[in-house]
Coordinates of C-alpha atoms in Angstrom, one line a residue:
Chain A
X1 CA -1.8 5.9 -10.7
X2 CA -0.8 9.3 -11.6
X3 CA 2.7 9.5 -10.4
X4 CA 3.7 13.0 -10.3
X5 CA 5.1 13.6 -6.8
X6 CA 4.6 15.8 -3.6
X7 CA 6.6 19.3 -5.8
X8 CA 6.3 22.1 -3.8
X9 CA 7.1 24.4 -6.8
X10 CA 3.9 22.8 -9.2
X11 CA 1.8 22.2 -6.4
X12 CA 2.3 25.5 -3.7
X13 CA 3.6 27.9 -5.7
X14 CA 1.4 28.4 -8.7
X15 CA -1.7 27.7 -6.7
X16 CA -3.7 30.6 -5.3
X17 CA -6.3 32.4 -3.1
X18 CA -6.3 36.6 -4.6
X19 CA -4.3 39.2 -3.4
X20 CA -5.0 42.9 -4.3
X21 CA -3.0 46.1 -3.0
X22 CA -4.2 49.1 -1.9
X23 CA -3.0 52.4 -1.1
X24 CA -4.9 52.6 2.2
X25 CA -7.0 50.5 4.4
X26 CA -10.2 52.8 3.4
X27 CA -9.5 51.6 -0.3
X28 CA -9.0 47.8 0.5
X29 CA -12.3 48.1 2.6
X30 CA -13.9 49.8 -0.8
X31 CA -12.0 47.3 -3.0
X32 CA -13.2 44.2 -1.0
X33 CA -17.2 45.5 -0.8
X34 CA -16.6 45.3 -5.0
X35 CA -15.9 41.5 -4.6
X36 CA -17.8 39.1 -6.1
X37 CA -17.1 36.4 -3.9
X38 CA -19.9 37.4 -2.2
X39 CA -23.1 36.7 -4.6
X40 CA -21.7 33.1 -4.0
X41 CA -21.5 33.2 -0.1
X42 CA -17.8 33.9 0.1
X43 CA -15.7 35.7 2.3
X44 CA -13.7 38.6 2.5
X45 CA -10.3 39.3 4.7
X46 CA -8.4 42.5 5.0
X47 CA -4.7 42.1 6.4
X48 CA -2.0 45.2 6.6
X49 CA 1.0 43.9 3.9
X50 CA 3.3 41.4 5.5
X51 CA 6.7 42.4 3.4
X52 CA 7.7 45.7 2.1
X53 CA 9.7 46.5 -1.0
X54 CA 9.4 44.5 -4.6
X55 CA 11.7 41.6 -5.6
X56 CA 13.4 41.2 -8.7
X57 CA 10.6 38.7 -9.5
X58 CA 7.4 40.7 -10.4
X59 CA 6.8 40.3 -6.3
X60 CA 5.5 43.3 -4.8
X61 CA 4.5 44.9 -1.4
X62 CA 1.0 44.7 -0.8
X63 CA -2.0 45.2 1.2
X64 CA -3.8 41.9 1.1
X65 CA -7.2 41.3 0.4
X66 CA -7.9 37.7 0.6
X67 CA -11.2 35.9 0.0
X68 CA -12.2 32.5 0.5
X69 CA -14.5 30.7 -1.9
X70 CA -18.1 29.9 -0.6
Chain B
X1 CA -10.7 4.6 13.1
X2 CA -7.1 4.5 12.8
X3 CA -6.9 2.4 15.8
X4 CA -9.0 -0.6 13.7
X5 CA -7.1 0.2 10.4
X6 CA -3.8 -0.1 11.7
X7 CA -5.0 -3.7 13.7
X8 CA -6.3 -4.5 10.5
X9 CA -2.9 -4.0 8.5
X10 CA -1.6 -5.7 11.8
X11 CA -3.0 -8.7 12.6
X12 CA -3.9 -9.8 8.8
X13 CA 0.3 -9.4 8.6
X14 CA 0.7 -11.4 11.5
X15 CA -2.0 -14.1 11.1
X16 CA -0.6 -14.5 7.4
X17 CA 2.9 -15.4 8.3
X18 CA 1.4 -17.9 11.1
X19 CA -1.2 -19.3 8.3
X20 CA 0.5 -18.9 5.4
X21 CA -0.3 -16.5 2.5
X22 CA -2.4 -19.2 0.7
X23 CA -4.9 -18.2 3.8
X24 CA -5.2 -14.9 3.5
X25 CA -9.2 -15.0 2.9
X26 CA -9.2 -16.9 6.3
X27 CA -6.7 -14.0 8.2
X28 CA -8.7 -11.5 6.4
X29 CA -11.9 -13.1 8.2
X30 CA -10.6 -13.7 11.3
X31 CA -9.4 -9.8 11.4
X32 CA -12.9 -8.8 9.8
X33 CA -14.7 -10.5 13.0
X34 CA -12.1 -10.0 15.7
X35 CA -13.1 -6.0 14.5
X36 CA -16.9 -6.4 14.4
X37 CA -17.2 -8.4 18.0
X38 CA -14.8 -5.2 19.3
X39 CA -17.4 -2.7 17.5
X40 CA -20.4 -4.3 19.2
X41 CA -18.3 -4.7 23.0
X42 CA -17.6 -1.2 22.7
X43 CA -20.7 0.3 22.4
X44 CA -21.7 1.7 25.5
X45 CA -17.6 2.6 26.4
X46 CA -14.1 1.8 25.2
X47 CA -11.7 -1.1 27.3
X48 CA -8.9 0.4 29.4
X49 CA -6.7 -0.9 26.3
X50 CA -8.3 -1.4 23.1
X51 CA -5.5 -2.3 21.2
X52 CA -4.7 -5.5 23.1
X53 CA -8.9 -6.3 23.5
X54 CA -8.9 -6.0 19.8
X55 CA -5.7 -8.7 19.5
X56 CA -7.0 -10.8 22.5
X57 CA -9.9 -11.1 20.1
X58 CA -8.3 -12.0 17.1
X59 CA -5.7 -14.8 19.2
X60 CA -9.3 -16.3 20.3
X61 CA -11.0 -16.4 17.1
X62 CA -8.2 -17.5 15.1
X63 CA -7.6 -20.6 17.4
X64 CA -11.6 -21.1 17.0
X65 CA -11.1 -20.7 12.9
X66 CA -8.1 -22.9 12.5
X67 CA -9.4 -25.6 14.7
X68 CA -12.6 -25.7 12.8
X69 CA -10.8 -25.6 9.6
X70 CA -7.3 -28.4 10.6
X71 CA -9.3 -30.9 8.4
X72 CA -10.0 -29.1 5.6
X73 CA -6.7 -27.3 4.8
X74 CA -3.5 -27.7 5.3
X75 CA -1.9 -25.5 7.9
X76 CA 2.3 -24.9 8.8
X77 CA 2.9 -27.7 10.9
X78 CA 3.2 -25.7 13.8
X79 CA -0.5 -25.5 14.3
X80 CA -0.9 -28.9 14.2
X81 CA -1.4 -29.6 18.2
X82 CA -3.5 -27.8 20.1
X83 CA -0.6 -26.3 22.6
X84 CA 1.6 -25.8 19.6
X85 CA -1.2 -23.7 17.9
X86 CA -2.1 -21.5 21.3
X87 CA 2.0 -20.6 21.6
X88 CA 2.0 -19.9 17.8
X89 CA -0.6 -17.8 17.7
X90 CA 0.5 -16.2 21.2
X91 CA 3.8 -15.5 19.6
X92 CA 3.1 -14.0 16.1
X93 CA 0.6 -11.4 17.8
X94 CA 3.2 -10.4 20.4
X95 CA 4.3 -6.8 20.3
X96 CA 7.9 -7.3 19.7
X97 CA 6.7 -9.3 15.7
X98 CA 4.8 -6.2 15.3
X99 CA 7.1 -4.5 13.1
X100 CA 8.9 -7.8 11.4
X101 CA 5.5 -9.7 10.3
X102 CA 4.2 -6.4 8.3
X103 CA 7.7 -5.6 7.0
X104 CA 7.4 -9.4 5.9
X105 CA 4.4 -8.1 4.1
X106 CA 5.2 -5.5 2.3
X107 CA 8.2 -6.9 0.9
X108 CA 6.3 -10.0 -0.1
X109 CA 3.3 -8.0 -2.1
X110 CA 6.1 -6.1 -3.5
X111 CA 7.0 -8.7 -6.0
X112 CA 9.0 -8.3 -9.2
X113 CA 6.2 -9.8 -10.9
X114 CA 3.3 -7.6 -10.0
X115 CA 2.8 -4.3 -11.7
X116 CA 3.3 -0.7 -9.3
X117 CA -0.3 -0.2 -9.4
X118 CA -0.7 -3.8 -7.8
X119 CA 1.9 -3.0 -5.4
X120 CA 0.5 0.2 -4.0
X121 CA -3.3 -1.4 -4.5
X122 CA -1.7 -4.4 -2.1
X123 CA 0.0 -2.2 0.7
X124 CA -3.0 0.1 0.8
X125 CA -5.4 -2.9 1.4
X126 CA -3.2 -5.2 3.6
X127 CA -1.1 -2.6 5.5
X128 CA -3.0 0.6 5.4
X129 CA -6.3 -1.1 6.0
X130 CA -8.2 0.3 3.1
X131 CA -11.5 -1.3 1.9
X132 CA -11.3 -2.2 -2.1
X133 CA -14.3 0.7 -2.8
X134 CA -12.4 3.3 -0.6
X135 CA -8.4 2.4 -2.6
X136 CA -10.6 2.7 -5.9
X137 CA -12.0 5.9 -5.0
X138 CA -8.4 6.9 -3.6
X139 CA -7.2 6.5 -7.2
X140 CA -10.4 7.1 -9.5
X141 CA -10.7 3.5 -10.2
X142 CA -13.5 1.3 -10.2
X143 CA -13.8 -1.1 -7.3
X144 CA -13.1 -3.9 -10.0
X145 CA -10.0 -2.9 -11.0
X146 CA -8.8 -3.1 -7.8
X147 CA -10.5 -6.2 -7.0
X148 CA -8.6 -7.8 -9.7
X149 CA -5.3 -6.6 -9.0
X150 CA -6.2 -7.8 -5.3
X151 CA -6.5 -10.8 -6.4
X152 CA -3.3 -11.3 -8.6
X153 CA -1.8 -10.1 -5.8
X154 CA -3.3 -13.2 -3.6
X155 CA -2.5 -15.8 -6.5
X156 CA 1.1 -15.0 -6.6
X157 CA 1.7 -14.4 -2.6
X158 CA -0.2 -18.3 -3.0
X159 CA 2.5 -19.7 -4.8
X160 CA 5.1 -18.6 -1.6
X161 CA 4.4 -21.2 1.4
X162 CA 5.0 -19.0 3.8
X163 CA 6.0 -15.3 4.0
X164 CA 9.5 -14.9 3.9
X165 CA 11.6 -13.0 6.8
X166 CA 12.9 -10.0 4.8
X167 CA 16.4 -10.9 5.7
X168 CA 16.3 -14.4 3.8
X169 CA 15.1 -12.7 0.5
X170 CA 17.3 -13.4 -2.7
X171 CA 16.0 -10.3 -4.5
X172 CA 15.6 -7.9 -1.0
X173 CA 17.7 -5.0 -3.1
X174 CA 14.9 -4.8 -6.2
X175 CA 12.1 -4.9 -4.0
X176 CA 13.5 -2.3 -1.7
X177 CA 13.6 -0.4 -4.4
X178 CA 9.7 -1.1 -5.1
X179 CA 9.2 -0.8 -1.8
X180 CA 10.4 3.1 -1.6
X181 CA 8.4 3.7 -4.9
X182 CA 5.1 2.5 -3.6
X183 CA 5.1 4.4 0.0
X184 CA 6.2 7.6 -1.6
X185 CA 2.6 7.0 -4.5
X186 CA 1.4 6.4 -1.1
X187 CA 2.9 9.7 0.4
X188 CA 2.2 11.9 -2.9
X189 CA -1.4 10.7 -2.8
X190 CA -2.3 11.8 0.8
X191 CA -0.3 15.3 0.0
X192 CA -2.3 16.2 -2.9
X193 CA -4.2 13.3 -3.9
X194 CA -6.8 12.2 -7.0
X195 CA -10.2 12.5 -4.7
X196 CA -12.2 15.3 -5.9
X197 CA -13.9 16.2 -2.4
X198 CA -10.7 15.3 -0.4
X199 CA -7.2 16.2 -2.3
X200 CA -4.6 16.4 0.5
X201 CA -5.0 13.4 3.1
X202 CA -2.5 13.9 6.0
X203 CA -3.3 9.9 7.3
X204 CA -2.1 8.2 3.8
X205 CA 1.0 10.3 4.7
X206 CA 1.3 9.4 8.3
X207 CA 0.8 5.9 7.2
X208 CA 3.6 6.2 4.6
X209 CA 5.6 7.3 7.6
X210 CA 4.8 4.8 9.6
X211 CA 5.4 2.3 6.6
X212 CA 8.8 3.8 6.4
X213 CA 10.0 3.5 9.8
X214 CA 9.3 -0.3 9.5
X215 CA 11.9 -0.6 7.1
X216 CA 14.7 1.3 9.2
X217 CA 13.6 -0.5 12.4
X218 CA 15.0 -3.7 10.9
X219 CA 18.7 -4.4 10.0
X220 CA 18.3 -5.8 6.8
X221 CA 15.8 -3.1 5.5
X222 CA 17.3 0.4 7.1
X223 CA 19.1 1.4 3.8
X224 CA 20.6 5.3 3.2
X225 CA 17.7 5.2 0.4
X226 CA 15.0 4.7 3.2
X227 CA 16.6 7.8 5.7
X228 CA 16.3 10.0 2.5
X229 CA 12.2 8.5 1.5
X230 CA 11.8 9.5 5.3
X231 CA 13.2 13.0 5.7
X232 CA 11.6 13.2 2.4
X233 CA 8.2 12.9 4.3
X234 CA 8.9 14.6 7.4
X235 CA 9.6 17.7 5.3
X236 CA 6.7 17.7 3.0
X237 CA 4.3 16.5 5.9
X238 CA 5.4 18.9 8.3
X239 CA 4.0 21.7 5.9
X240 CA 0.8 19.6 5.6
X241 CA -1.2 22.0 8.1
X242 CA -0.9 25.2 6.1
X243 CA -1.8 23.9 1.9
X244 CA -5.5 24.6 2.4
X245 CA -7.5 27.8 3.9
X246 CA -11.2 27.3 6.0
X247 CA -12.7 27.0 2.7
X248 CA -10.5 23.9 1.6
X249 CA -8.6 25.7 -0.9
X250 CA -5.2 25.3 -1.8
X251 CA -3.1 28.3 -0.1
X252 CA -0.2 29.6 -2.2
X253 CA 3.5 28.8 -1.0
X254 CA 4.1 32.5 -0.3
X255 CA 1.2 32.9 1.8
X256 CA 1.2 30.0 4.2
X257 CA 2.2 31.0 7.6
X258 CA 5.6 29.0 7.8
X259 CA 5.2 29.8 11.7
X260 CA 2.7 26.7 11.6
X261 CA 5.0 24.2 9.9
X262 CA 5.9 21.2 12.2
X263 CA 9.2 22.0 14.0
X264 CA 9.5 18.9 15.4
X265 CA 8.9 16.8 12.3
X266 CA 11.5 19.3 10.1
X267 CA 13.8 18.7 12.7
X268 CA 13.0 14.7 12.3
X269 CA 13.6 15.2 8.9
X270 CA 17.3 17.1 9.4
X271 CA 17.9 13.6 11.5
X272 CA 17.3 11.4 8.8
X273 CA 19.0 13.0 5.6
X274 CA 22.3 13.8 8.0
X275 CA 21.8 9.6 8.5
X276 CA 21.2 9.2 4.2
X277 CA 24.4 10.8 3.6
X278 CA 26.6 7.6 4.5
X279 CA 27.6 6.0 1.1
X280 CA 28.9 7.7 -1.6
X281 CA 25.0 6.8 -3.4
X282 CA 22.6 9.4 -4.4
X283 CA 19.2 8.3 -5.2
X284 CA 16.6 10.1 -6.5
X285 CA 14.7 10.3 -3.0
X286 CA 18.1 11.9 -1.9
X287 CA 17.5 14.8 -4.4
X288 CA 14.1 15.1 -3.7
X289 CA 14.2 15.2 0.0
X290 CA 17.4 17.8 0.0
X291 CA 14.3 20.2 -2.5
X292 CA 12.1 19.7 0.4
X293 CA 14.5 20.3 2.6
X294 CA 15.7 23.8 1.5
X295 CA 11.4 24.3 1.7
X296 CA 11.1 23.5 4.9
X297 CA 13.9 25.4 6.6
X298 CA 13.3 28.7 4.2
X299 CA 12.1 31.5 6.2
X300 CA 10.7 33.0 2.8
X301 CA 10.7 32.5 -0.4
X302 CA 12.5 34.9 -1.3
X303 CA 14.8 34.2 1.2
X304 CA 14.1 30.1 -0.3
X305 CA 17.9 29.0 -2.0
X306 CA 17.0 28.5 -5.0
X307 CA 20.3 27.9 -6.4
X308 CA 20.5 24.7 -4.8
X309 CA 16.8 23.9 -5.5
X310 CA 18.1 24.6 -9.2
X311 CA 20.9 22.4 -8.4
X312 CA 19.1 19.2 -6.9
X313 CA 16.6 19.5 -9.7
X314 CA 19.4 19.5 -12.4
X315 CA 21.1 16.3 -10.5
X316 CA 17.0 14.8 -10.7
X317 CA 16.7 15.6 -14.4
X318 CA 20.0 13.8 -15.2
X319 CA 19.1 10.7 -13.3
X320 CA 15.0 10.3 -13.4
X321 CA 14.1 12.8 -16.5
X322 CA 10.7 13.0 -16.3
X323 CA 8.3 15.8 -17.7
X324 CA 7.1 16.2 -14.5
X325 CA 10.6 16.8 -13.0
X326 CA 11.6 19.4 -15.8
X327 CA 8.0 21.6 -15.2
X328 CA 9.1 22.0 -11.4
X329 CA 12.7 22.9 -12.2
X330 CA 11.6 25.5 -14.6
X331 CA 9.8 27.2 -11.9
X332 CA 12.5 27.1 -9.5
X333 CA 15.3 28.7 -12.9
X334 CA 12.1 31.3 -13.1
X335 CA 12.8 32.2 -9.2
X336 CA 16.8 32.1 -9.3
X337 CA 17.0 33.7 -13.4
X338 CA 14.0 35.2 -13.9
X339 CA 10.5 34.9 -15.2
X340 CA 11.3 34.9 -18.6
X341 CA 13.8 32.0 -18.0
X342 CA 11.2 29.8 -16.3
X343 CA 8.6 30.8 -19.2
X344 CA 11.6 29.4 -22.0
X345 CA 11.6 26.4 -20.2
X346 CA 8.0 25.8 -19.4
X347 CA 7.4 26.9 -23.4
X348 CA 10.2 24.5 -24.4
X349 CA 7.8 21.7 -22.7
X350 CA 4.6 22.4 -24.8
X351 CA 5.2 19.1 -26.4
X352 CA 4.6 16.7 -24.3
X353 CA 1.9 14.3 -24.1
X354 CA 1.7 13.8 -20.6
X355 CA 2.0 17.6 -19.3
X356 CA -0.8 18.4 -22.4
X357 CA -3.1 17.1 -19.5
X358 CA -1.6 18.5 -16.5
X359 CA -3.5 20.9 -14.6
X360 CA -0.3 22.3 -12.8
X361 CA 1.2 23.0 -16.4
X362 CA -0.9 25.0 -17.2
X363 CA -1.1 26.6 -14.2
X364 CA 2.1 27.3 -13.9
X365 CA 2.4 28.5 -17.7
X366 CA -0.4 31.0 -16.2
X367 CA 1.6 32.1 -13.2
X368 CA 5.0 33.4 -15.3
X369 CA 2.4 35.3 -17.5
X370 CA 0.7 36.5 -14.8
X371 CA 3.2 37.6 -12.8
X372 CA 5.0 39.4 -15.9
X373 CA 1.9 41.7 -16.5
X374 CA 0.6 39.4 -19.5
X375 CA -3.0 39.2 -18.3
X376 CA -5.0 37.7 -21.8
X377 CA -2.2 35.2 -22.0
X378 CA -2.4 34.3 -18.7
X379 CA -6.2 34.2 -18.7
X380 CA -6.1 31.5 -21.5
X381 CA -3.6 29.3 -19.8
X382 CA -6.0 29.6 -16.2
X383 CA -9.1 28.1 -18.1
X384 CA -6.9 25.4 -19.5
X385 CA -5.5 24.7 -16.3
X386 CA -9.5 24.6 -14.8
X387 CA -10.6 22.5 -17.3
X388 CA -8.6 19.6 -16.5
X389 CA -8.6 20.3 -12.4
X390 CA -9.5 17.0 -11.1
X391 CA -11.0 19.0 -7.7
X392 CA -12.9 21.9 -6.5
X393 CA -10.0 23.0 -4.0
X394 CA -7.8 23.0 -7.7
X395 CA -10.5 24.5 -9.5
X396 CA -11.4 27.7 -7.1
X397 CA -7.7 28.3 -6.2
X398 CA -7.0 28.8 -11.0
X399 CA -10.6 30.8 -10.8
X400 CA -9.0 33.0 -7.5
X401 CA -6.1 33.6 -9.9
X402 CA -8.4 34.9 -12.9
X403 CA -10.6 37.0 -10.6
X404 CA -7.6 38.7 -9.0
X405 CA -6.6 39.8 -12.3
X406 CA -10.1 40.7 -13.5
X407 CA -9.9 42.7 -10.3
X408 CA -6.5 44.3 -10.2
X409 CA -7.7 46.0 -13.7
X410 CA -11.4 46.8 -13.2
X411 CA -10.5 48.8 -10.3
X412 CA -7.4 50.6 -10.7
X413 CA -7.3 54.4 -10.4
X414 CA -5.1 57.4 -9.2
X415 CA -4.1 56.7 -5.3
X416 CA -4.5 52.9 -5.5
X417 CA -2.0 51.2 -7.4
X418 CA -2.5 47.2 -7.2
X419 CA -1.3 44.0 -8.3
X420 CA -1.6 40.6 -8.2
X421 CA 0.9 38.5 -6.6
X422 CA 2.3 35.1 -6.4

């Protein structure tokens, strides 16, 4: 048994789908036709940014492009 | 499904505190057929109530079984007459021994002189309902591993003659303890789990819940330490709905949509940490569940209080030091100090054996780099953390990473500034 535990910070937080910023919506349409995700049957999402304003923690505002793997 | 896993765990529970836990195999059978007969009934439409068909079944073909067998074995002399036997029966499947003849159970395969892996091998089969083949894959073992450790579990439950009443037990305080230990493997493996095509399992958690509550219906069993393994769960199993995407891929912290976490179960959770907190005795699965805790109730991460995160992990470290415990509290010192204070940590770890190994070292070694603009370095530690992934949902979430970088750089130009996030 590999006992290492339900850890949010090991387990959620370093996990990840990819999340690019664009200046507009035109560019994160432009930005998500470049994705690769596609040759394999993948999926693209464009959302508008959810936060605004960076952290102190390299976090920044963003408009998301998310894709999904095949 | 559930419905004949949970009779299963059940009536084997029940039947082995009427037959005694040298007659397991015959319980086991009895269960096995009571289940089959109800499969073939139910074809063509389900009984009004197919929890009590299923038991009615099991009372009549356990009378059959034992009556056939009375010369062969020996039996408790309470099934020795045939109206003694009906009412015996009639009372150990009654609703109201439900709870006590599979708390009896688990406290009995929890035995000081079985191994952990036994332990949680035992509850999965005999209380969670789990076939050998399906607990082996559950674990990446072969089927013969756990059929041995099945059956040193049945050779030392042999040597009890009957299955003690939790309250009677000399030893109820040690194998509590092993008790707490094996639901939250139990938990941990249903919230991201070692099956490659399957890695988070919300029914090994439910069952873990279930499990739990057993042990705080009961007088004898409803310790502070059990409130804490329960709001524990609650916690973590009320984010459950939001780890993976469509595609079955492990969604990053920041980007689930907290407005899908269980209310009901965080507030459940709330419930039973305010009732852990009597004593002045602070177990590990208090810390643990008071991290989950400030999870659950964060409406951010950012707005997440990582001081206190910081805090409970320190307490953890001090009690339980455990590589695993010092990976996750250097992520939390890299969101209260700073990256380069969670990377000091995480660096200061390189050594160890065990995290070598570990997928989410890696990846979190990755993540700091990542995050601080350090894209070759965090490359390298990606492909170290997809090399050891043990699923596909691990694997495309590190490649996601890589490919957001590889992005972010190919792309970039005057008017679109962009950048990877966490």
């Amino acid at each position: 048994v590999v006992t290492d535990g339900p850890y949010a910070e090991s387990k959620d937080l370093v996990t990840g789908s990819l999340i690019v910023e664009a200046a507009s919506l035109e560019d994160a349409i432009d930005l998500a036709r470049t994705c690769p995700t596609y040759e394999f049957g993948g999926s693209v999402e464009v959302r508008p940014p959810g936060l605004i304003g960076s952290d102190a923690h390299g976090r920044k505002a963003r408009r998301r492009v998310l894709y999904g793997a095949g | 499904v559930d419905l004949f896993r949970r009779e299963y765990a059940h009536l084997v529970s029940a039947l082995t505190r009427v037959l005694g836990p040298s007659n397991i195999p015959l319980a086991e059978d009895v269960v096995h057929d009571a289940l089959v007969s109800a499969m073939h009934a139910w074809r063509f439409g389900l009984p009004r109530d197919p929890k009590a068909w299923i038991i009615r079944a099991a009372h009549n073909r356990a009378i059959d079984i034992i009556r056939r067998e009375q010369r062969r074995r020996s039996f408790l002399p309470e099934l020795a007459t045939s109206t003694a036997l009906t009412d015996t029966i009639d009372a150990a499947l009654a609703p109201a021994a439900e709870g006590a003849s599979q708390l009896a159970m688990m406290f009995a395969v929890c035995d000081p002189g079985l191994s952990r892996e036994t332990h949680v091998t035992l509850i999965l089969r005999w209380l969670c309902g789990l076939s050998a083949r399906e607990i082996g894959q559950a674990f990446l073992v072969d089927t013969q591993t756990i059929d041995r450790r099945l059956h040193r579990g049945r050779t030392r439950l042999r040597e009890l003659g009957r299955l003690p009443d939790v309250e009677s037990l000399p030893d109820i305080e040690t194998r509590r303890d092993s008790v707490l230990r094996s639901l939250y493997l139990l938990f941990s493996e249903g919230y991201h789990g070692s099956d490659p095509q399957d890695p988070v399992r919300p029914f090994l958690c439910e069952d873990a819940l279930r499990l739990t509550g057993l042990l705080l219906d009961a007088k004898a069993t409803a310790h502070p330490d059990a409130h804490a393994l329960a709001a524990l769960f609650c916690f973590d199993a009320a984010r459950l709905p939001t780890r993976l995407d469509e595609h079955r891929v492990f969604v990053p912290l920041e980007d689930q949509d907290r407005s899908r976490w269980d209310r009901a179960r965080i507030e459940r959770g709330l419930m039973h940490l305010a009732r852990a907190a009597t004593g002045d005795h602070m177990s590990r699965w208090h810390l643990e569940a008071g991290i989950a805790c400030e999870h659950a109730i964060a409406p951010s991460i950012q707005k997440t209080d990582w001081d206190r995160i910081v805090a409970f992990y320190q307490l953890l470290a001090q009690q339980s030091w455990s590589p695993i415990v010092a990976l996750n509290r250097a992520l939390a010192v890299a969101e209260r100090d700073g990256l380069d204070e969670g990377r000091r940590e995480l660096i200061a770890l390189a050594g160890e054996r065990k995290l070598s190994r570990y997928p989410f070292y890696w990846a979190a070694r990755a993540d700091l780099e990542r995050r601080a603009d350090r894209h070759a370095a965090a490359r390298d530690n990606y492909e170290r953390a997809i090399a050891l992934a043990r699923s596909p949902a691990e694997r495309v979430s590190f490649e996601r990473r890589i490919e957001s970088m590889r992005i972010s750089q190919g792309v970039s130009g005057p008017g679109t500034r962009h950048s990877s996030s966490c």
